[in-house]
Coordinates of C-alpha atoms and ligand atoms in Angstrom, one line a residue:
X1 CA 29.9 5.5 -1.9
X2 CA 27.9 2.8 -0.3
X3 CA 27.0 -0.5 -2.0
X4 CA 23.5 0.5 -3.0
X5 CA 24.8 3.0 -5.5
X6 CA 27.6 1.1 -7.2
X7 CA 25.9 -0.5 -10.1
X8 CA 26.0 1.4 -13.4
X9 CA 22.3 1.0 -14.1
X10 CA 21.3 2.2 -10.6
X11 CA 18.7 4.5 -12.0
X12 CA 16.5 1.6 -13.2
X13 CA 15.1 1.1 -9.7
X14 CA 16.2 4.3 -8.0
X15 CA 14.3 6.5 -5.6
X16 CA 15.2 10.1 -6.3
X17 CA 14.3 13.0 -4.0
X18 CA 13.7 16.4 -5.5
X19 CA 15.2 19.3 -3.6
X20 CA 13.8 22.7 -4.5
X21 CA 16.7 24.8 -3.2
X22 CA 14.8 28.0 -2.6
X23 CA 12.5 26.2 -0.2
X24 CA 14.5 23.4 1.5
X25 CA 16.7 25.1 4.1
X26 CA 18.0 28.7 4.4
X27 CA 21.3 28.9 6.3
X28 CA 21.8 32.7 6.2
X29 CA 18.4 34.1 7.1
X30 CA 17.7 35.9 3.8
X31 CA 14.5 33.9 3.4
X32 CA 15.7 31.9 0.4
X33 CA 17.0 28.4 0.8
X34 CA 20.7 27.8 -0.1
X35 CA 23.3 25.2 -0.8
X36 CA 24.9 25.2 2.7
X37 CA 21.4 24.9 4.1
X38 CA 20.9 21.7 2.1
X39 CA 24.2 20.3 3.1
X40 CA 23.4 20.8 6.8
X41 CA 20.1 19.1 6.5
X42 CA 21.1 16.2 4.2
X43 CA 21.7 13.7 7.0
X44 CA 18.0 14.1 7.9
X45 CA 17.1 12.4 4.6
X46 CA 19.1 9.3 5.4
X47 CA 16.2 7.4 6.8
X48 CA 14.4 7.6 3.5
X49 CA 16.7 5.1 1.7
X50 CA 17.2 7.4 -1.2
X51 CA 19.5 6.6 -4.1
X52 CA 19.8 10.2 -5.3
X53 CA 18.7 13.8 -5.0
X54 CA 17.8 16.1 -7.8
X55 CA 18.4 19.8 -7.2
X56 CA 16.3 22.3 -9.1
X57 CA 18.4 25.2 -10.5
X58 CA 20.8 27.1 -8.3
X59 CA 22.8 28.7 -11.1
X60 CA 23.4 32.5 -11.7
X61 CA 20.0 33.9 -12.6
X62 CA 17.9 37.0 -12.2
X63 CA 15.3 34.6 -10.7
X64 CA 12.4 35.7 -13.0
X65 CA 11.2 32.1 -13.2
X66 CA 12.7 30.8 -9.9
X67 CA 16.1 30.0 -11.5
X68 CA 14.8 28.4 -14.7
X69 CA 16.1 31.6 -16.3
X70 CA 19.8 30.9 -16.3
X71 CA 22.3 33.7 -16.8
X72 CA 25.4 31.5 -16.3
X73 CA 25.2 27.7 -16.5
X74 CA 28.6 27.2 -14.9
X75 CA 28.3 29.2 -11.7
X76 CA 26.2 29.3 -8.6
X77 CA 24.0 32.3 -7.9
X78 CA 25.4 34.1 -4.9
X79 CA 21.9 33.9 -3.3
X80 CA 22.4 30.1 -3.2
X81 CA 26.1 30.1 -2.4
X82 CA 29.3 29.4 -4.3
X83 CA 30.8 26.6 -6.4
X84 CA 32.7 25.6 -3.3
X85 CA 29.4 25.2 -1.5
X86 CA 28.2 23.0 -4.3
X87 CA 31.3 20.8 -4.1
X88 CA 30.7 20.4 -0.3
X89 CA 27.1 19.4 -1.0
X90 CA 28.1 16.9 -3.6
X91 CA 30.7 15.4 -1.3
X92 CA 28.3 15.2 1.7
X93 CA 25.6 13.6 -0.5
X94 CA 28.0 11.0 -1.9
X95 CA 29.3 10.3 1.7
X96 CA 25.7 9.6 2.6
X97 CA 25.3 7.2 -0.4
X98 CA 23.2 9.5 -2.5
X99 CA 24.0 10.5 -6.0
X100 CA 23.3 14.0 -7.2
X101 CA 21.4 15.1 -10.3
X102 CA 21.3 18.8 -11.3
X103 CA 18.8 20.7 -13.5
X104 CA 19.9 21.6 -17.0
X105 CA 17.8 24.2 -18.7
X106 CA 18.7 24.1 -22.5
X107 CA 15.5 25.3 -24.1
X108 CA 16.0 28.9 -23.2
X109 CA 18.4 31.2 -21.3
X110 CA 17.8 34.2 -19.2
X111 CA 17.5 37.5 -21.2
X112 CA 20.5 38.5 -19.0
X113 CA 22.7 35.7 -20.3
X114 CA 25.7 37.2 -22.1
X115 CA 24.8 35.1 -25.2
X116 CA 21.5 37.0 -25.4
X117 CA 22.7 40.5 -24.6
X118 CA 25.5 39.9 -27.2
X119 CA 22.8 38.9 -29.8
X120 CA 20.7 41.9 -29.0
X121 CA 23.7 44.2 -29.3
X122 CA 25.0 42.6 -32.5
X123 CA 21.8 43.4 -34.4
X124 CA 19.8 41.7 -37.2
X125 CA 21.8 39.5 -39.6
X126 CA 24.6 38.9 -37.1
X127 CA 26.1 35.5 -36.2
X128 CA 25.1 36.1 -32.6
X129 CA 21.4 36.4 -33.5
X130 CA 21.5 32.9 -34.9
X131 CA 21.9 31.5 -31.4
X132 CA 18.3 32.4 -30.6
X133 CA 15.0 32.5 -32.6
X134 CA 15.0 36.1 -33.8
X135 CA 12.6 36.9 -36.7
X136 CA 11.3 39.9 -38.5
X137 CA 7.7 40.7 -37.7
X138 CA 4.8 40.5 -40.1
X139 CA 2.7 43.4 -41.4
X140 CA 3.8 46.5 -43.3
X141 CA 6.3 47.6 -40.7
X142 CA 6.9 44.3 -38.9
X143 CA 4.5 45.3 -36.2
X144 CA 2.9 41.8 -36.0
X145 CA 4.6 38.8 -34.3
X146 CA 6.2 36.3 -36.7
X147 CA 3.5 33.7 -35.9
X148 CA 0.6 33.1 -33.6
X149 CA 2.3 31.0 -30.9
X150 CA 1.3 31.5 -27.3
X151 CA 3.6 31.4 -24.3
X152 CA 3.0 28.6 -21.9
X153 CA 2.7 31.2 -19.2
X154 CA 0.1 33.3 -21.1
X155 CA 0.1 35.9 -23.8
X156 CA 2.1 35.9 -27.0
X157 CA 5.3 33.9 -27.3
X158 CA 7.0 36.7 -29.1
X159 CA 8.6 40.0 -27.8
X160 CA 9.7 42.8 -30.0
X161 CA 13.0 44.5 -29.4
X162 CA 13.5 48.2 -29.5
X163 CA 16.8 49.6 -30.8
X164 CA 18.7 52.1 -28.6
X165 CA 17.4 55.0 -30.8
X166 CA 13.8 53.9 -30.1
X167 CA 13.2 52.2 -33.5
X168 CA 11.2 49.0 -33.2
X169 CA 13.3 46.0 -34.2
X170 CA 13.1 42.2 -34.6
X171 CA 11.1 39.8 -32.5
X172 CA 12.4 36.9 -30.4
X173 CA 10.6 33.7 -29.4
X174 CA 10.0 32.9 -25.7
X175 CA 7.9 29.8 -25.2
X176 CA 7.9 30.7 -21.4
X177 CA 8.4 34.1 -19.8
X178 CA 9.5 37.1 -21.8
X179 CA 12.8 36.9 -19.8
X180 CA 13.4 33.4 -21.2
X181 CA 14.4 33.6 -24.9
X182 CA 14.4 30.3 -26.7
X183 CA 17.7 29.1 -28.1
X184 CA 18.0 28.0 -31.7
X185 CA 19.1 24.4 -31.5
X186 CA 19.8 24.2 -35.2
X187 CA 23.0 26.2 -34.3
X188 CA 26.1 24.1 -34.0
X189 CA 27.5 26.8 -31.8
X190 CA 24.7 26.3 -29.3
X191 CA 25.2 22.6 -29.3
X192 CA 28.9 23.0 -28.6
X193 CA 28.2 25.3 -25.6
X194 CA 26.0 22.7 -24.0
X195 CA 28.4 19.9 -24.5
X196 CA 30.9 21.9 -22.6
X197 CA 28.3 22.8 -19.9
X198 CA 27.6 19.1 -19.4
X199 CA 31.4 18.3 -19.1
X200 CA 31.9 21.2 -16.7
X201 CA 29.5 19.6 -14.2
X202 CA 30.4 16.0 -14.9
X203 CA 34.0 16.8 -14.2
X204 CA 32.9 18.3 -10.9
X205 CA 31.3 14.9 -10.1
X206 CA 27.6 15.2 -10.7
X207 CA 25.8 12.0 -11.5
X208 CA 23.4 13.3 -14.0
X209 CA 20.9 15.9 -15.1
X210 CA 17.2 16.4 -15.1
X211 CA 16.6 18.1 -18.4
X212 CA 14.1 20.9 -18.4
X213 CA 11.6 21.1 -21.3
X214 CA 13.3 18.1 -22.9
X215 CA 10.5 18.0 -25.5
X216 CA 10.9 21.6 -26.6
X217 CA 14.4 22.2 -28.1
X218 CA 13.6 21.5 -31.7
X219 CA 11.0 23.7 -33.5
X220 CA 9.2 22.8 -36.7
X221 CA 11.0 24.3 -39.7
X222 CA 9.5 27.6 -40.8
X223 CA 7.8 28.1 -37.4
X224 CA 4.3 27.6 -38.8
X225 CA 1.2 29.1 -37.1
X226 CA -0.5 26.7 -34.7
X227 CA -3.7 26.9 -32.8
X228 CA -3.7 24.6 -29.8
X229 CA -6.9 22.6 -29.0
X230 CA -9.5 24.6 -27.1
X231 CA -9.0 22.4 -24.0
X232 CA -5.4 21.4 -24.2
X233 CA -4.1 18.7 -22.0
X234 CA -0.8 19.6 -20.3
X235 CA 0.7 16.6 -22.1
X236 CA 1.9 17.7 -25.6
X237 CA 1.9 15.8 -28.8
X238 CA 3.9 16.0 -32.0
X239 CA 1.0 18.1 -33.4
X240 CA 2.5 21.1 -31.7
X241 CA 5.3 22.7 -33.8
X242 CA 7.3 23.5 -30.7
X243 CA 6.8 20.2 -28.7
X244 CA 8.0 16.7 -29.4
X245 CA 9.6 17.4 -32.7
X246 CA 11.7 14.5 -34.0
X247 CA 14.8 16.8 -34.2
X248 CA 15.3 16.7 -30.4
X249 CA 16.5 13.1 -30.5
X250 CA 19.8 13.7 -32.2
X251 CA 20.6 16.2 -29.4
X252 CA 20.2 13.6 -26.7
X253 CA 22.1 11.0 -28.7
X254 CA 24.9 13.5 -28.8
X255 CA 24.7 14.1 -25.0
X256 CA 24.6 10.4 -24.4
X257 CA 28.0 10.1 -25.8
X258 CA 29.2 13.1 -23.7
X259 CA 28.0 11.3 -20.6
X260 CA 29.7 8.1 -21.6
X261 CA 33.0 9.9 -21.6
X262 CA 32.6 9.9 -17.8
X263 CA 31.6 6.3 -17.4
X264 CA 28.4 4.2 -17.8
X265 CA 26.5 5.4 -14.8
X266 CA 25.7 9.1 -15.5
X267 CA 22.1 9.7 -16.3
X268 CA 19.7 12.1 -18.1
X269 CA 16.1 12.4 -17.0
X270 CA 13.7 14.0 -19.4
X271 CA 11.1 16.5 -18.3
X272 CA 9.0 15.9 -21.4
X273 CA 5.2 16.3 -21.3
X274 CA 4.6 14.0 -24.2
X275 CA 1.8 11.6 -25.1
X276 CA 1.2 8.9 -26.1
X277 CA 3.6 7.1 -23.9
X278 CA 4.9 5.2 -26.9
X279 CA 6.2 8.5 -28.1
X280 CA 7.6 9.5 -24.8
X281 CA 9.5 6.2 -24.8
X282 CA 11.6 7.6 -27.7
X283 CA 13.4 9.8 -25.1
X284 CA 14.7 6.7 -23.4
X285 CA 15.9 4.6 -26.2
X286 CA 19.2 2.9 -25.4
X287 CA 21.3 5.6 -27.0
X288 CA 19.4 8.6 -25.6
X289 CA 18.3 9.4 -22.0
X290 CA 17.9 6.9 -19.1
X291 CA 14.7 8.3 -17.5
X292 CA 11.6 10.3 -18.5
X293 CA 9.0 11.5 -16.0
X294 CA 5.8 9.7 -16.3
X295 CA 3.3 12.6 -16.2
X296 CA 0.5 10.4 -17.6
X297 CA 0.6 8.5 -14.4
X298 CA 0.8 11.7 -12.4
X299 CA -2.2 13.1 -14.1
X300 CA -4.3 10.0 -14.1
X301 CA -7.5 10.7 -12.2
X302 CA -8.5 8.8 -9.0
X303 CA -10.0 5.8 -10.7
X304 CA -8.8 2.2 -10.8
X305 CA -9.2 1.8 -14.6
X306 CA -7.4 5.1 -15.3
X307 CA -4.5 4.4 -13.1
X308 CA -4.2 0.8 -14.3
X309 CA -4.2 1.9 -17.9
X310 CA -1.5 4.5 -17.1
X311 CA 0.7 1.8 -15.4
X312 CA 0.0 -0.9 -18.0
X313 CA 0.7 1.4 -21.0
X314 CA 3.8 2.8 -19.3
X315 CA 5.4 -0.6 -18.6
X316 CA 4.6 -1.8 -22.1
X317 CA 5.9 1.4 -23.8
X318 CA 9.1 1.6 -21.9
X319 CA 9.7 -2.1 -22.0
X320 CA 9.5 -1.9 -25.8
X321 CA 12.7 0.2 -25.9
X322 CA 14.5 -1.6 -23.0
X323 CA 13.8 1.2 -20.6
X324 CA 11.9 1.4 -17.3
X325 CA 9.1 3.7 -16.2
X326 CA 9.9 6.6 -14.0
X327 CA 7.0 7.3 -11.6
X328 CA 6.3 10.6 -10.0
X329 CA 3.3 12.1 -8.2
X330 CA 4.5 15.6 -7.2
X331 CA 7.0 18.3 -8.2
X332 CA 7.4 22.0 -8.1
X333 CA 5.1 22.6 -11.1
X334 CA 2.0 20.6 -10.1
X335 CA -0.5 20.7 -7.2
X336 CA 0.9 18.6 -4.4
X337 CA -0.8 15.2 -4.7
X338 CA -2.1 15.4 -1.1
X339 CA -4.3 18.2 -2.3
X340 CA -4.7 17.2 -6.0
X341 CA -6.3 13.9 -5.0
X342 CA -8.7 15.8 -2.7
X343 CA -10.3 17.7 -5.7
X344 CA -12.7 16.4 -8.2
X345 CA -11.6 17.4 -10.7
X346 CA -8.4 19.1 -9.9
X347 CA -7.7 22.3 -12.0
X348 CA -5.4 21.9 -15.1
X349 CA -1.7 21.8 -14.4
X350 CA -0.2 25.2 -13.7
X351 CA -3.5 26.8 -12.6
X352 CA -3.0 26.3 -8.9
X353 CA -5.4 26.7 -6.0
X354 CA -5.8 30.0 -4.1
X355 CA -8.1 32.0 -1.8
X356 CA -10.8 32.4 -4.6
X357 CA -10.8 28.7 -5.6
X358 CA -14.0 26.9 -4.7
X359 CA -14.4 24.2 -3.7
X360 CA -11.1 23.9 -1.9
X361 CA -9.3 20.5 -1.7
X362 CA -10.7 18.1 0.8
X363 CA -7.5 17.9 2.9
X364 CA -8.3 14.6 4.8
X365 CA -9.5 12.8 1.7
X366 CA -6.5 14.1 -0.3
X367 CA -4.0 12.9 2.2
X368 CA -5.6 9.5 2.5
X369 CA -5.5 9.0 -1.2
X370 CA -2.0 10.4 -1.5
X371 CA -0.8 7.9 1.0
X372 CA -2.6 5.1 -0.9
X373 CA -1.3 6.1 -4.3
X374 CA 2.3 6.7 -2.9
X375 CA 2.3 3.2 -1.5
X376 CA 1.1 1.8 -4.8
X377 CA 3.8 3.7 -6.6
X378 CA 6.6 2.6 -4.4
X379 CA 5.9 -1.0 -5.2
X380 CA 6.0 -0.5 -9.0
X381 CA 8.9 -1.7 -11.1
X382 CA 11.0 1.2 -12.3
X383 CA 12.4 4.4 -10.8
X384 CA 10.4 6.8 -8.6
X385 CA 10.8 10.5 -7.8
X386 CA 9.6 12.2 -4.6
X387 CA 9.2 15.9 -4.1
X388 CA 10.4 17.5 -0.9
X389 CA 7.7 17.7 1.7
X390 CA 5.5 15.0 0.3
X391 CA 7.0 12.6 2.9
X392 CA 5.6 15.0 5.6
X393 CA 2.1 14.8 4.0
X394 CA 2.3 18.5 3.1
X395 CA -0.7 19.8 1.2
X396 CA -0.7 22.6 -1.3
X397 CA -0.7 26.0 0.4
X398 CA -4.0 27.4 -0.8
X399 CA -3.9 30.7 1.1
X400 CA -1.1 32.7 -0.5
X401 CA -2.3 36.3 -1.0
X402 CA -1.8 37.7 -4.5
X403 CA 0.6 40.3 -3.1
X404 CA 3.0 37.5 -2.1
X405 CA 2.9 35.5 -5.3
X406 CA 6.1 35.1 -7.4
X407 CA 5.3 32.7 -10.2
X408 CA 5.6 34.6 -13.6
X409 CA 2.6 32.6 -14.9
X410 CA 0.4 34.2 -12.3
X411 CA 1.3 37.6 -13.7
X412 CA 1.0 36.7 -17.4
X413 CA -2.4 34.9 -17.2
X414 CA -4.4 37.9 -16.0
X415 CA -7.1 35.6 -14.6
X416 CA -8.4 35.8 -11.0
X417 CA -8.5 32.0 -10.8
X418 CA -5.1 31.3 -12.3
X419 CA -2.8 31.2 -9.3
X420 CA 0.2 29.5 -10.8
X421 CA 2.6 27.2 -9.0
X422 CA 3.7 29.0 -5.8
X423 CA 1.4 26.8 -3.6
X424 CA 3.6 23.8 -3.9
X425 CA 6.8 25.8 -3.5
X426 CA 6.4 27.1 0.0
X427 CA 9.4 26.5 2.3
X428 CA 9.0 23.2 4.2
X429 CA 8.7 22.7 7.9
X430 CA 11.4 21.1 9.9
X431 CA 10.7 22.0 13.6
X432 CA 7.3 22.9 14.8
X433 CA 8.4 25.5 17.3
X434 CA 11.4 27.1 15.6
X435 CA 11.1 30.4 13.6
X436 CA 9.9 29.6 10.1
X437 CA 9.5 26.0 11.3
X438 CA 13.3 25.7 11.2
X439 CA 13.5 26.6 7.5
X440 CA 15.5 29.7 8.2
X441 CA 17.3 30.9 11.4
X442 CA 15.1 33.9 11.8
X443 CA 11.8 32.9 10.3
X444 CA 12.4 34.7 7.0
X445 CA 10.7 33.0 4.1
X446 CA 10.4 34.0 0.4
X447 CA 6.8 32.8 0.3
X448 CA 4.7 33.0 3.5
X449 CA 4.4 29.7 5.4
X450 CA 0.9 28.8 6.6
X451 CA 0.2 29.1 10.3
X452 CA -1.2 25.5 10.3
X453 CA 2.0 23.8 9.2
X454 CA 3.5 23.0 12.6
X455 CA 1.7 19.7 12.6
X456 CA 3.5 18.6 9.4
X457 CA 7.0 19.5 10.8
X458 CA 9.6 16.7 10.6
X459 CA 10.2 16.8 14.3
X460 CA 6.6 16.0 14.9
X461 CA 6.8 12.8 13.0
X462 CA 9.5 10.8 14.9
X463 CA 10.5 7.4 13.6
X464 CA 9.2 4.3 15.5
X465 CA 12.0 2.7 17.4
X466 CA 10.8 -0.9 16.8
X467 CA 9.2 -2.4 13.6
X468 CA 6.1 -3.4 15.5
X469 CA 5.4 0.3 16.3
X470 CA 4.6 0.9 12.7
X471 CA 1.3 -0.8 13.4
X472 CA 0.1 2.2 15.4
X473 CA 2.2 5.1 14.0
X474 CA 0.1 7.3 11.8
X475 CA 2.8 9.8 10.6
X476 CA 3.2 10.1 6.9
X477 CA 6.9 10.3 7.4
X478 CA 6.9 6.9 9.0
X479 CA 4.9 5.5 6.1
X480 CA 7.5 6.8 3.7
X481 CA 10.4 5.5 5.8
X482 CA 9.0 2.0 6.1
X483 CA 7.8 1.8 2.5
X484 CA 11.1 3.1 1.1
X485 CA 13.0 0.7 3.4
X486 CA 11.0 -2.3 2.1
X487 CA 11.3 -1.1 -1.4
X488 CA 15.1 -1.0 -1.1
X489 CA 15.4 -4.3 0.8
X490 CA 13.2 -6.2 -1.6
X491 CA 14.3 -4.3 -4.7
X492 CA 10.7 -3.8 -5.9
X493 CA 12.0 -1.3 -8.5
X494 CA 13.6 -4.3 -10.3
X495 CA 10.6 -6.5 -9.9
X496 CA 8.1 -7.9 -12.3
X497 CA 4.4 -6.8 -12.2
X498 CA 1.5 -9.2 -12.8
X499 CA -2.1 -7.9 -12.6
X500 CA -4.6 -9.7 -10.4
X501 CA -8.2 -9.7 -11.5
X502 CA -11.3 -10.4 -9.6
X503 CA -11.3 -7.5 -7.1
X504 CA -13.9 -5.4 -8.9
X505 CA -13.8 -2.2 -10.9
X506 CA -12.7 0.0 -8.0
X507 CA -9.6 -2.0 -7.1
X508 CA -6.1 -2.2 -8.4
X509 CA -4.4 -5.4 -7.5
X510 CA -1.1 -6.7 -8.7
X511 CA 1.9 -8.7 -7.5
X512 CA 5.4 -7.6 -7.8
X513 CA 7.9 -10.4 -7.9
X514 CA 11.3 -9.2 -6.6
X515 CA 13.5 -10.5 -3.8
X516 CA 10.2 -11.1 -2.1
X517 CA 6.9 -11.2 -3.9
X518 CA 4.2 -8.9 -2.6
X519 CA 0.6 -8.5 -3.5
X520 CA -0.5 -4.9 -3.7
X521 CA -4.1 -4.0 -3.4
X522 CA -5.6 -0.5 -3.6
X523 CA -9.2 0.3 -2.9
X524 CA -10.1 3.3 -5.0
X525 CA -13.8 2.9 -4.5
X526 CA -16.2 4.1 -1.8
X527 CA -17.0 0.7 -0.2
X528 CA -14.8 -1.7 1.7
X529 CA -13.2 -4.3 -0.5
X530 CA -13.0 -8.0 0.4
X531 CA -9.5 -9.3 0.8
X532 CA -8.1 -12.7 -0.1
X533 CA -7.9 -15.0 2.9
X534 CA -4.7 -16.2 4.3
X535 CA -2.2 -13.6 3.1
X536 CA -0.3 -11.9 5.9
X537 CA -0.2 -8.1 5.7
X538 CA 3.3 -6.8 5.1
X539 CA 2.5 -3.1 5.3
X540 CA -0.4 -0.7 4.9
X541 CA -0.7 3.1 4.8
X542 CA -3.4 2.8 7.4
X543 CA -1.3 1.8 10.4
X544 CA -4.3 0.6 12.4
X545 CA -4.9 -2.2 9.9
X546 CA -2.7 -4.5 11.8
X547 CA -4.5 -7.8 11.3
X548 CA -6.5 -9.9 11.0
X549 CA -8.1 -8.1 8.1
X550 CA -10.9 -9.3 5.8
X551 CA -11.8 -6.0 4.3
X552 CA -9.8 -3.1 2.9
X553 CA -11.4 0.4 3.6
X554 CA -11.8 2.9 0.7
X555 CA -8.8 5.0 -0.3
X556 CA -6.3 2.5 1.1
X557 CA -3.4 0.4 -0.2
X558 CA -1.9 -2.6 1.4
X559 CA 1.1 -4.8 0.7
X560 CA 0.5 -8.5 1.5
X561 CA 2.6 -11.5 1.0
X562 CA 2.2 -15.3 0.8
X563 CA 2.6 -17.0 4.1
X564 CA 6.2 -17.9 4.7
Ligands
NOJ601 C1 9.8 23.4 -16.4 C2 10.1 23.7 -15.0 O1 10.0 22.6 -14.2 C3 9.3 24.9 -14.7 O2 9.4 25.2 -13.3 C4 9.8 26.1 -15.5 O3 8.9 27.2 -15.3 C5 9.7 25.7 -17.0 N1 10.1 24.4 -17.3 C6 10.5 26.7 -17.8 O4 11.8 26.5 -17.6

């Protein structure tokens, strides 16, 4: 490995790039991305100065929820390749100086996992049934679900089994799709299985895990009824009997010790939609996980006070437990930020945007704001995650026809305006003129790619050859390359942030003191913002702002420095 990834607390300032394997690169032409495809394309990520990649699930799975329904945690689904292909990917990534995080899905398995099929076969009262949350129904004949919980994807969170002779049987809990039964984490047997799953991948050499639904494993004793607020935010609180229950923490303390068996530098990153941030910070106490996605920042609306509060509260909350914030603006579950920021307001998380949505995102405004917020994020102290395609400026695909949709939440919601998450999962463009924009050798693609995406292709956004060319280069990819290079060279992720006041209500202004101190100013308002005199521009997401500059246009971020 190269020098930049040697230190044991590398994750405190890391830039980590999420690869969504289905949609990154397809080597065999079946329309689904795969591990050999990723390995072949990895060198093309080198210019992004990444510390690590995170791979969404590629494990054996019936793919009812795009692989978040795992049927075998210790094998690769043949659609994605083999364990040997994974080893090759890992070796290539390490050779290029990037660590590898994989996705662990411990809240639920697939209903085709052998633990679940064994539990169904073994019947009520069996040891096997204690691995999941089976319960008798309510009502005279058990015809009513055990409680009123709703699935995140829509409908009841309970499904009733039918015995082979046709008799109705017990119910099982599925917080997500019916094909994703929840495990019972009070079971020591379940805990032991997962310790071994962690060890299996750690022995193979993975550097860590993004932990799916890391706030959901412990359920409140007795599974009491619960009615969520009428307009629930996507960020959960401890009020919910299935989210953020205190019992989750002993699980992560246990995993922490498992990771330590393999050295001090392996990491766990929580996907935990938890607020307030002071509660989320409990996931990253010194003996638990290392990172937790900051969805409060992701969901902050386009307003200087809202974003400042999110940043301030995060730094304070994580600092209080000796951790750092982990910034993120896009992933495979949310509207791509280049579209989200072009909507006022954006629809709630998971709703998506499709042909019937009105008004549609303002693409130009969204991209401008996305570039501005990304540049703000990449200067912040802490770790940062990027989602494949955002470096190309990709918007959400808002034109997927219903007939092509795959997200189970689209099918469970039964609402014409609930499109789900497919729009951010469309295979990404590499070459403008190749079939499928180079995603697959023959143009096959599991979700249709928009006709208009040639302009976002990677080969249409060549890197400037000389630093001064950045002044005129408008490509989003160039913006990311340069910002990520400066972030790496100056170690902004390890810096100290100080707010600057006096720029008005529509501005965010702060310094980050690291190897070099920079002043970051973002104009979130609608009028130009006066800039301080005498500070040379380091970098801007509006390339034509190449100096001298008195005013900052709306929806723009700049990095400035004190004169040398
Ligand atoms: C969060 C994942 O990111 C999402 O894609 C998935 O549907 C749910 N967890 C259930 O595993």
